[in-house]
Amino acid sequence: MSLVIIFMGILYFVGHLLTHIFNRSKIPDVLILILFGIIIGPVLCFVTPEMIGSVGSLLTSLALIVMLFESGLNMELKTLILSARQALNLSFISFIMSAAIVFSIMYFGFEYSSWASALTGFICGGTSSAVVIPMVRALKVSNEASTIAILESALTDVFCIVFTLGVVDSFDSGEFEIGKIIGNLISSLVMASVIGLVAGSFWLYLIDKVRSYPNSQFATFAFMFIVYGIAEKLDYSGAIAALAFGIVMGNNVVVYSVLRRLKITKAAVGVVTDAEKVLYKEIVFLLKIFFFIYLGICIPFNQLHLALIALSIVIGIYIMRPFVTKIFVRKRTTPYDREILSVMVPKGLAAAVLASVPIQHGLVEGSDVQTITYNIVLISIIVTSVAIPLIEDTRLGTIFRKFFVSKYDDEEEDSGSTMKLHVDDFTR
């Protein structure tokens, strides 16, 4: 037990060291943490997923919730409004295209069944909040590009869950109902956002009163967990609810202005203090370390041919992504922003969790789907991690950037300035 405690203490300092290495060399700390998990897990067998048990799944879920909440807390409403449309377009088109690529490679290239191919496509169609958020925070991208990446990761998590469960229901019943799936998707997004917005507005009025009691710095976190749980219990997206809750808490002045205009209330609202924000950032830092090491521990390495299938899928997705980014992301972003967004397609928690669904529902190829998914998660994170230093520091990045230069950039910058004026009026 003492060695475990010593190891946990060392991990904290190692995490800070890796952050420093990333800032200096552009080698992402998340990749090193995953590789460390692989070494102590599948390679040396010091730790197995079974040893950690259900605690591992719980803490990885907490990591996702906390990262989304803390991202929303630091997201300006003006930037959100300006970036929302691009984020939604990029999220949906990239998700559908990724799912189509996975389906085509598995169904036509490796002769898997249509059910296994479709499930794998929807499981791996999104991007990972837990991977994307730490990366964009450490890069020199604009606020708009950072917001697009974070929103995309949150939205595609919902897409993955709703479409995967929709396909599973269709597999069980023998009928594919796309209308029902789309309806569930829209209701999950809208109702989860409403829950987060209402809960955030309510908590802004309570937060100063709660602070009058001792030991209350974690009260906002505790309430956020309640919001997440309520949304999930109602079969909506807890992740989107947590993100919306964080956005409201981070834009208290705007919320107060809107509520006054709507004549709902004139009472003053509280604010999340700088000390609390620092505390939340520390918690995110600690959970991030655990999440990526745990992810490395869980990745299997016993079937090379399935890893090759995963590699071919990742290559297909990364070839597609720059074209989608070039078409759907232009306003208020630079060519460098688009370049980063074009490689920001790592898979993570949602895919890893959903990978077990086919086995649970008795799909014959369920074991293959799970192993392929785990390998896609690993390979996609490695590709993103390697691509970022190449973009930052090599001539390849300069050549790649030219692909994203648009003759409309100057015009869009002018129109973006005009749009900003209107948004300022709304949020004043």
Coordinates of C-alpha atoms in Angstrom, one line a residue:
M1 CA 0.0 0.0 0.0
S2 CA 2.8 2.4 0.8
L3 CA 4.3 1.9 -2.6
V4 CA 1.0 2.8 -4.2
I5 CA 0.7 6.0 -2.2
I6 CA 4.3 6.9 -3.1
F7 CA 3.5 6.2 -6.8
M8 CA 0.4 8.5 -6.7
G9 CA 2.5 11.3 -5.2
I10 CA 5.2 10.9 -7.9
L11 CA 2.5 11.0 -10.6
Y12 CA 1.5 14.5 -9.6
F13 CA 5.0 15.8 -10.2
V14 CA 5.4 13.8 -13.4
G15 CA 2.2 15.3 -14.7
H16 CA 3.7 18.8 -14.2
L17 CA 6.9 17.8 -15.8
L18 CA 5.1 16.4 -18.9
T19 CA 3.1 19.7 -19.2
H20 CA 6.5 21.5 -19.2
I21 CA 7.8 19.1 -21.9
F22 CA 4.7 19.7 -24.0
N23 CA 5.2 23.5 -23.9
R24 CA 8.9 23.1 -24.9
S25 CA 8.8 20.3 -27.4
K26 CA 5.1 20.0 -28.5
I27 CA 5.1 16.3 -27.5
P28 CA 1.7 16.0 -25.9
D29 CA 1.6 14.9 -22.3
V30 CA -1.5 12.8 -23.0
L31 CA 0.5 10.5 -25.3
I32 CA 3.3 9.9 -22.7
L33 CA 0.7 9.2 -20.1
I34 CA -1.1 6.6 -22.4
L35 CA 2.3 5.0 -23.2
F36 CA 3.1 4.8 -19.5
G37 CA -0.3 3.1 -18.9
I38 CA 0.5 0.6 -21.7
I39 CA 3.9 -0.2 -20.2
I40 CA 2.6 -0.9 -16.7
G41 CA -0.6 -2.6 -18.0
P42 CA -0.5 -4.8 -21.1
V43 CA 3.3 -4.9 -21.4
L44 CA 4.5 -5.6 -17.9
C45 CA 1.2 -6.6 -16.4
F46 CA 1.8 -4.6 -13.1
V47 CA -1.8 -3.3 -13.3
T48 CA -4.9 -4.7 -15.0
P49 CA -8.3 -3.2 -15.6
E50 CA -9.7 -5.9 -13.3
M51 CA -7.5 -4.7 -10.4
I52 CA -9.0 -1.2 -10.7
G53 CA -12.5 -2.5 -11.2
S54 CA -15.5 -0.2 -11.4
V55 CA -13.6 2.6 -9.7
G56 CA -11.7 3.1 -13.0
S57 CA -15.0 3.6 -15.0
L58 CA -16.3 6.0 -12.3
L59 CA -13.2 8.1 -12.3
T60 CA -13.0 8.3 -16.1
S61 CA -16.6 9.5 -16.2
L62 CA -15.8 12.1 -13.5
A63 CA -12.9 13.2 -15.6
L64 CA -15.1 13.8 -18.6
I65 CA -17.7 15.7 -16.6
V66 CA -15.2 17.9 -14.8
M67 CA -13.3 18.8 -18.0
L68 CA -16.5 19.8 -19.8
F69 CA -17.7 21.9 -16.8
E70 CA -14.3 23.6 -16.5
S71 CA -14.2 24.3 -20.2
G72 CA -17.6 25.8 -20.1
L73 CA -16.6 28.0 -17.2
N74 CA -13.8 29.6 -19.2
M75 CA -15.9 29.9 -22.4
E76 CA -17.1 33.4 -23.3
L77 CA -20.6 33.7 -24.5
K78 CA -19.7 36.0 -27.4
T79 CA -17.2 33.4 -28.7
L80 CA -19.7 30.6 -28.2
I81 CA -22.4 32.4 -30.3
L82 CA -19.9 33.2 -33.1
S83 CA -18.6 29.6 -33.2
A84 CA -21.7 27.5 -32.5
R85 CA -22.8 27.2 -36.2
Q86 CA -19.4 26.2 -37.4
A87 CA -19.1 23.7 -34.5
L88 CA -22.4 22.1 -35.2
N89 CA -21.7 21.8 -39.0
L90 CA -18.3 20.4 -38.4
S91 CA -19.5 18.0 -35.7
F92 CA -22.3 16.5 -37.7
I93 CA -20.6 16.2 -41.1
S94 CA -17.4 14.9 -39.7
F95 CA -19.3 12.4 -37.6
I96 CA -21.3 11.1 -40.5
M97 CA -18.2 11.0 -42.8
S98 CA -16.1 9.2 -40.2
A99 CA -18.9 6.6 -39.6
A100 CA -19.2 6.1 -43.4
I101 CA -15.5 5.6 -43.7
V102 CA -15.4 3.0 -40.9
F103 CA -18.4 1.2 -42.3
S104 CA -16.9 1.1 -45.8
I105 CA -13.6 -0.2 -44.7
M106 CA -15.0 -2.9 -42.4
Y107 CA -17.9 -4.0 -44.7
F108 CA -16.3 -3.8 -48.1
G109 CA -12.6 -4.1 -47.2
F110 CA -12.7 -6.8 -44.5
E111 CA -16.2 -8.4 -45.0
Y112 CA -17.7 -7.7 -41.6
S113 CA -21.4 -7.7 -41.2
S114 CA -23.4 -4.6 -41.8
W115 CA -24.4 -4.5 -38.1
A116 CA -20.8 -4.7 -36.9
S117 CA -19.6 -2.2 -39.4
A118 CA -22.4 0.3 -38.6
L119 CA -21.9 0.0 -34.9
T120 CA -18.1 0.5 -35.1
G121 CA -18.7 3.5 -37.3
F122 CA -21.0 5.2 -34.9
I123 CA -18.9 4.2 -31.9
C124 CA -15.8 5.8 -33.4
G125 CA -17.4 8.7 -35.3
G126 CA -16.7 11.4 -32.7
T127 CA -13.8 13.1 -31.0
S128 CA -12.8 12.8 -27.4
S129 CA -13.4 15.8 -25.0
A130 CA -10.9 14.3 -22.5
V131 CA -8.2 14.4 -25.2
V132 CA -9.2 17.5 -27.2
I133 CA -9.6 19.9 -24.2
P134 CA -6.0 19.5 -22.8
M135 CA -4.5 19.7 -26.2
V136 CA -6.3 22.9 -27.4
R137 CA -5.6 24.6 -24.1
A138 CA -1.9 24.1 -24.6
L139 CA -1.8 25.3 -28.3
K140 CA -1.8 28.8 -29.6
V141 CA -5.2 28.6 -31.4
S142 CA -7.8 31.4 -31.2
N143 CA -10.7 31.3 -28.8
E144 CA -13.0 30.6 -31.7
A145 CA -11.0 27.5 -32.8
S146 CA -10.7 26.3 -29.2
T147 CA -14.5 26.7 -28.7
I148 CA -15.2 24.8 -32.0
A149 CA -13.0 21.9 -30.9
I150 CA -14.5 21.7 -27.4
L151 CA -18.1 22.0 -28.7
E152 CA -17.4 19.4 -31.4
S153 CA -16.1 16.9 -28.8
A154 CA -19.1 17.4 -26.6
L155 CA -21.6 17.2 -29.4
T156 CA -20.1 14.1 -31.0
D157 CA -20.1 12.3 -27.7
V158 CA -23.9 12.6 -27.8
F159 CA -24.0 11.6 -31.5
C160 CA -22.0 8.5 -30.7
I161 CA -24.2 7.4 -27.8
V162 CA -27.6 8.1 -29.5
F163 CA -26.7 6.5 -32.9
T164 CA -25.0 3.5 -31.3
L165 CA -27.9 2.8 -29.0
G166 CA -30.3 3.4 -31.9
V167 CA -28.5 0.8 -34.0
V168 CA -28.5 -1.7 -31.1
D169 CA -32.2 -1.2 -30.7
S170 CA -32.7 -1.8 -34.4
F171 CA -30.5 -4.9 -34.2
D172 CA -32.6 -6.3 -31.4
S173 CA -35.9 -5.5 -33.1
G174 CA -34.8 -6.1 -36.7
E175 CA -36.1 -2.7 -37.8
F176 CA -34.0 0.5 -38.4
E177 CA -35.9 3.6 -37.5
I178 CA -33.8 6.7 -38.4
G179 CA -36.6 9.1 -37.5
K180 CA -36.6 7.8 -33.9
I181 CA -32.8 8.1 -33.7
I182 CA -32.8 11.7 -34.9
G183 CA -35.7 12.6 -32.6
N184 CA -33.8 11.1 -29.6
L185 CA -30.7 13.0 -30.7
I186 CA -32.4 16.4 -30.9
S187 CA -34.3 15.9 -27.6
S188 CA -31.1 14.8 -25.8
L189 CA -29.2 17.9 -27.0
V190 CA -32.0 20.4 -26.4
M191 CA -33.3 19.1 -23.1
A192 CA -29.8 18.6 -21.7
S193 CA -28.9 22.2 -22.6
V194 CA -32.1 23.5 -20.9
I195 CA -31.4 21.5 -17.8
G196 CA -27.8 22.9 -17.6
L197 CA -28.9 26.5 -18.3
V198 CA -31.8 26.5 -15.8
A199 CA -29.6 24.8 -13.1
G200 CA -26.8 27.2 -13.7
S201 CA -29.0 30.2 -13.4
F202 CA -30.5 28.8 -10.2
W203 CA -27.1 28.1 -8.7
L204 CA -25.9 31.6 -9.4
Y205 CA -28.5 32.9 -6.9
L206 CA -27.5 30.3 -4.3
I207 CA -23.8 30.3 -4.6
D208 CA -23.1 33.4 -2.3
K209 CA -25.5 32.0 0.3
V210 CA -23.7 28.6 0.2
R211 CA -20.4 30.3 0.7
S212 CA -21.5 31.6 4.1
Y213 CA -21.1 28.0 5.3
P214 CA -17.6 26.6 6.0
N215 CA -15.9 24.1 3.7
S216 CA -18.0 24.9 0.7
Q217 CA -15.5 25.3 -2.1
F218 CA -16.7 22.0 -3.6
A219 CA -20.3 22.9 -3.5
T220 CA -20.5 24.0 -7.1
F221 CA -18.9 20.7 -8.1
A222 CA -21.4 18.7 -6.0
F223 CA -24.3 20.6 -7.6
M224 CA -22.9 20.0 -11.0
F225 CA -22.8 16.3 -10.4
I226 CA -26.4 16.4 -9.4
V227 CA -27.2 18.3 -12.6
Y228 CA -25.3 15.6 -14.6
G229 CA -27.1 12.8 -12.8
I230 CA -30.6 14.3 -13.4
A231 CA -29.9 14.7 -17.1
E232 CA -28.6 11.1 -17.4
K233 CA -31.6 9.8 -15.3
L234 CA -34.0 11.4 -17.8
D235 CA -32.1 9.8 -20.7
Y236 CA -30.6 13.1 -21.9
S237 CA -26.9 14.0 -22.2
G238 CA -25.3 14.6 -18.9
A239 CA -22.1 15.8 -20.6
I240 CA -24.0 18.6 -22.5
A241 CA -25.8 19.5 -19.3
A242 CA -22.5 19.9 -17.5
L243 CA -21.0 22.0 -20.3
A244 CA -24.1 24.3 -20.4
F245 CA -24.0 24.6 -16.6
G246 CA -20.3 25.6 -16.8
I247 CA -21.1 28.2 -19.5
V248 CA -23.8 29.8 -17.4
M249 CA -21.5 29.9 -14.3
G250 CA -18.7 31.5 -16.3
N251 CA -21.0 34.2 -17.9
N252 CA -22.8 35.4 -14.8
V253 CA -22.9 39.0 -16.0
V254 CA -24.6 38.1 -19.2
V255 CA -27.1 35.8 -17.4
Y256 CA -28.0 38.6 -15.0
S257 CA -28.5 41.0 -17.9
V258 CA -30.7 38.6 -19.8
L259 CA -32.8 37.8 -16.8
R260 CA -33.3 41.5 -16.1
R261 CA -34.4 42.1 -19.7
L262 CA -36.9 39.3 -19.5
K263 CA -38.1 40.7 -16.2
I264 CA -37.7 37.4 -14.4
T265 CA -35.7 38.9 -11.5
K266 CA -33.7 41.9 -10.5
A267 CA -31.8 40.1 -7.7
A268 CA -28.0 40.1 -8.0
V269 CA -26.2 36.9 -8.9
G270 CA -23.0 35.4 -7.5
V271 CA -19.8 34.6 -9.3
V272 CA -17.2 31.8 -9.4
T273 CA -14.1 33.3 -7.8
D274 CA -10.6 33.1 -9.2
A275 CA -9.5 30.9 -6.3
E276 CA -12.3 28.4 -7.2
K277 CA -11.3 28.4 -10.8
V278 CA -7.7 27.6 -9.8
L279 CA -9.0 24.8 -7.6
Y280 CA -11.1 23.4 -10.5
K281 CA -8.1 23.5 -12.8
E282 CA -6.0 21.5 -10.4
I283 CA -8.8 18.9 -10.1
V284 CA -8.9 18.6 -13.9
F285 CA -5.1 18.2 -14.0
L286 CA -5.2 15.3 -11.5
L287 CA -8.1 13.6 -13.2
K288 CA -6.5 14.0 -16.6
I289 CA -3.4 12.1 -15.4
F290 CA -5.5 9.2 -14.1
F291 CA -7.7 9.0 -17.2
F292 CA -4.9 8.7 -19.8
I293 CA -2.9 6.2 -17.7
Y294 CA -6.1 4.1 -17.2
L295 CA -6.8 4.3 -20.9
G296 CA -3.4 2.9 -21.7
I297 CA -3.9 0.1 -19.2
C298 CA -7.2 -0.9 -20.9
I299 CA -5.9 -1.2 -24.5
P300 CA -5.3 -4.8 -25.6
F301 CA -2.3 -5.9 -27.7
N302 CA -3.0 -9.5 -28.6
Q303 CA -4.5 -9.3 -32.2
L304 CA -2.2 -7.7 -34.8
H305 CA -4.6 -8.1 -37.7
L306 CA -7.3 -6.1 -35.8
A307 CA -4.8 -3.4 -35.1
L308 CA -4.1 -3.2 -38.8
I309 CA -7.8 -2.8 -39.5
A310 CA -7.9 0.0 -37.0
L311 CA -4.8 1.7 -38.6
S312 CA -6.5 1.6 -42.0
I313 CA -9.6 3.2 -40.5
V314 CA -7.7 6.0 -38.8
I315 CA -5.8 6.7 -42.0
G316 CA -9.1 7.1 -43.9
I317 CA -10.5 9.4 -41.2
Y318 CA -7.5 11.6 -41.2
I319 CA -7.4 11.9 -45.0
M320 CA -11.1 13.0 -44.9
R321 CA -10.8 15.5 -42.1
P322 CA -8.8 18.3 -43.8
F323 CA -11.4 18.6 -46.6
V324 CA -14.3 18.8 -44.2
T325 CA -12.5 21.3 -42.1
K326 CA -11.7 23.5 -45.1
I327 CA -15.3 23.6 -46.2
F328 CA -17.1 24.0 -42.9
V329 CA -14.6 26.1 -40.8
R330 CA -13.6 29.5 -42.1
K331 CA -15.2 32.5 -40.3
R332 CA -13.0 34.1 -37.7
T333 CA -10.4 31.4 -37.8
T334 CA -6.9 31.5 -39.3
P335 CA -5.3 28.9 -41.6
Y336 CA -3.3 27.8 -38.5
D337 CA -6.6 27.2 -36.6
R338 CA -8.0 25.1 -39.4
E339 CA -4.8 23.2 -39.6
I340 CA -5.0 22.2 -36.0
L341 CA -8.7 21.4 -36.2
S342 CA -8.0 19.2 -39.2
V343 CA -5.9 16.8 -37.1
M344 CA -8.0 17.1 -33.9
V345 CA -9.9 13.9 -34.3
P346 CA -8.7 11.6 -31.5
K347 CA -11.1 9.1 -30.0
G348 CA -11.4 8.5 -26.3
L349 CA -13.8 7.8 -23.4
A350 CA -17.1 7.6 -25.3
A351 CA -15.7 5.1 -27.8
A352 CA -14.0 3.0 -25.2
V353 CA -17.2 2.8 -23.1
L354 CA -19.5 2.1 -26.1
A355 CA -17.1 -0.6 -27.4
S356 CA -18.5 -3.1 -25.0
V357 CA -22.1 -2.6 -26.1
P358 CA -22.0 -5.0 -29.1
I359 CA -20.8 -7.8 -26.8
Q360 CA -23.5 -7.1 -24.2
H361 CA -26.2 -7.4 -27.0
G362 CA -24.9 -10.7 -28.3
L363 CA -23.4 -9.5 -31.6
V364 CA -21.3 -12.4 -33.0
E365 CA -18.4 -10.0 -34.0
G366 CA -18.7 -8.0 -30.8
S367 CA -15.3 -9.0 -29.5
D368 CA -13.6 -7.8 -32.7
V369 CA -15.6 -4.5 -32.6
Q370 CA -14.3 -3.9 -29.1
T371 CA -10.7 -4.6 -29.9
I372 CA -10.8 -2.6 -33.1
T373 CA -12.3 0.3 -31.2
Y374 CA -9.6 0.2 -28.5
N375 CA -6.9 0.2 -31.2
I376 CA -8.6 3.1 -33.0
V377 CA -8.6 5.1 -29.8
L378 CA -4.8 4.5 -29.3
I379 CA -3.8 5.0 -32.9
S380 CA -5.9 8.2 -33.4
I381 CA -4.4 9.8 -30.2
I382 CA -0.9 8.9 -31.4
V383 CA -1.5 10.4 -34.9
T384 CA -2.9 13.6 -33.4
S385 CA 0.0 13.8 -31.0
V386 CA 2.6 13.3 -33.8
A387 CA 0.8 15.7 -36.2
I388 CA 0.8 18.7 -33.8
P389 CA 4.6 18.9 -33.5
L390 CA 4.9 18.5 -37.3
I391 CA 2.4 21.3 -37.9
E392 CA 4.1 23.5 -35.3
D393 CA 7.8 23.1 -36.1
T394 CA 8.4 21.7 -39.6
R395 CA 8.2 22.7 -43.2
L396 CA 5.5 20.2 -43.7
G397 CA 3.3 22.4 -41.5
T398 CA 3.9 25.4 -43.7
I399 CA 3.0 23.4 -46.8
F400 CA -0.1 22.0 -45.1
R401 CA -1.1 25.5 -44.0
K402 CA -1.3 26.7 -47.6
F403 CA -4.1 24.2 -48.2
F404 CA -6.2 26.1 -45.7
V405 CA -5.5 29.7 -47.0
S406 CA -8.7 31.0 -48.5
K407 CA -9.1 34.1 -50.7
Y408 CA -12.2 34.9 -48.6
D409 CA -10.1 35.2 -45.4
D410 CA -9.9 38.9 -45.5
E411 CA -13.6 39.3 -46.4
E412 CA -14.6 37.0 -43.6
E413 CA -12.5 38.9 -41.1
D414 CA -14.3 42.1 -42.0
S415 CA -17.7 40.4 -41.7
G416 CA -16.7 38.7 -38.5
S417 CA -15.9 42.2 -37.0
T418 CA -19.4 43.3 -38.0
M419 CA -20.9 40.2 -36.4
K420 CA -18.9 40.8 -33.3
L421 CA -20.5 44.2 -32.9
H422 CA -24.0 42.7 -33.0
V423 CA -23.0 40.0 -30.5
D424 CA -21.5 42.7 -28.2
D425 CA -24.9 44.5 -28.2
F426 CA -26.6 41.2 -27.3
T427 CA -24.3 40.4 -24.4
R428 CA -23.8 43.9 -23.0

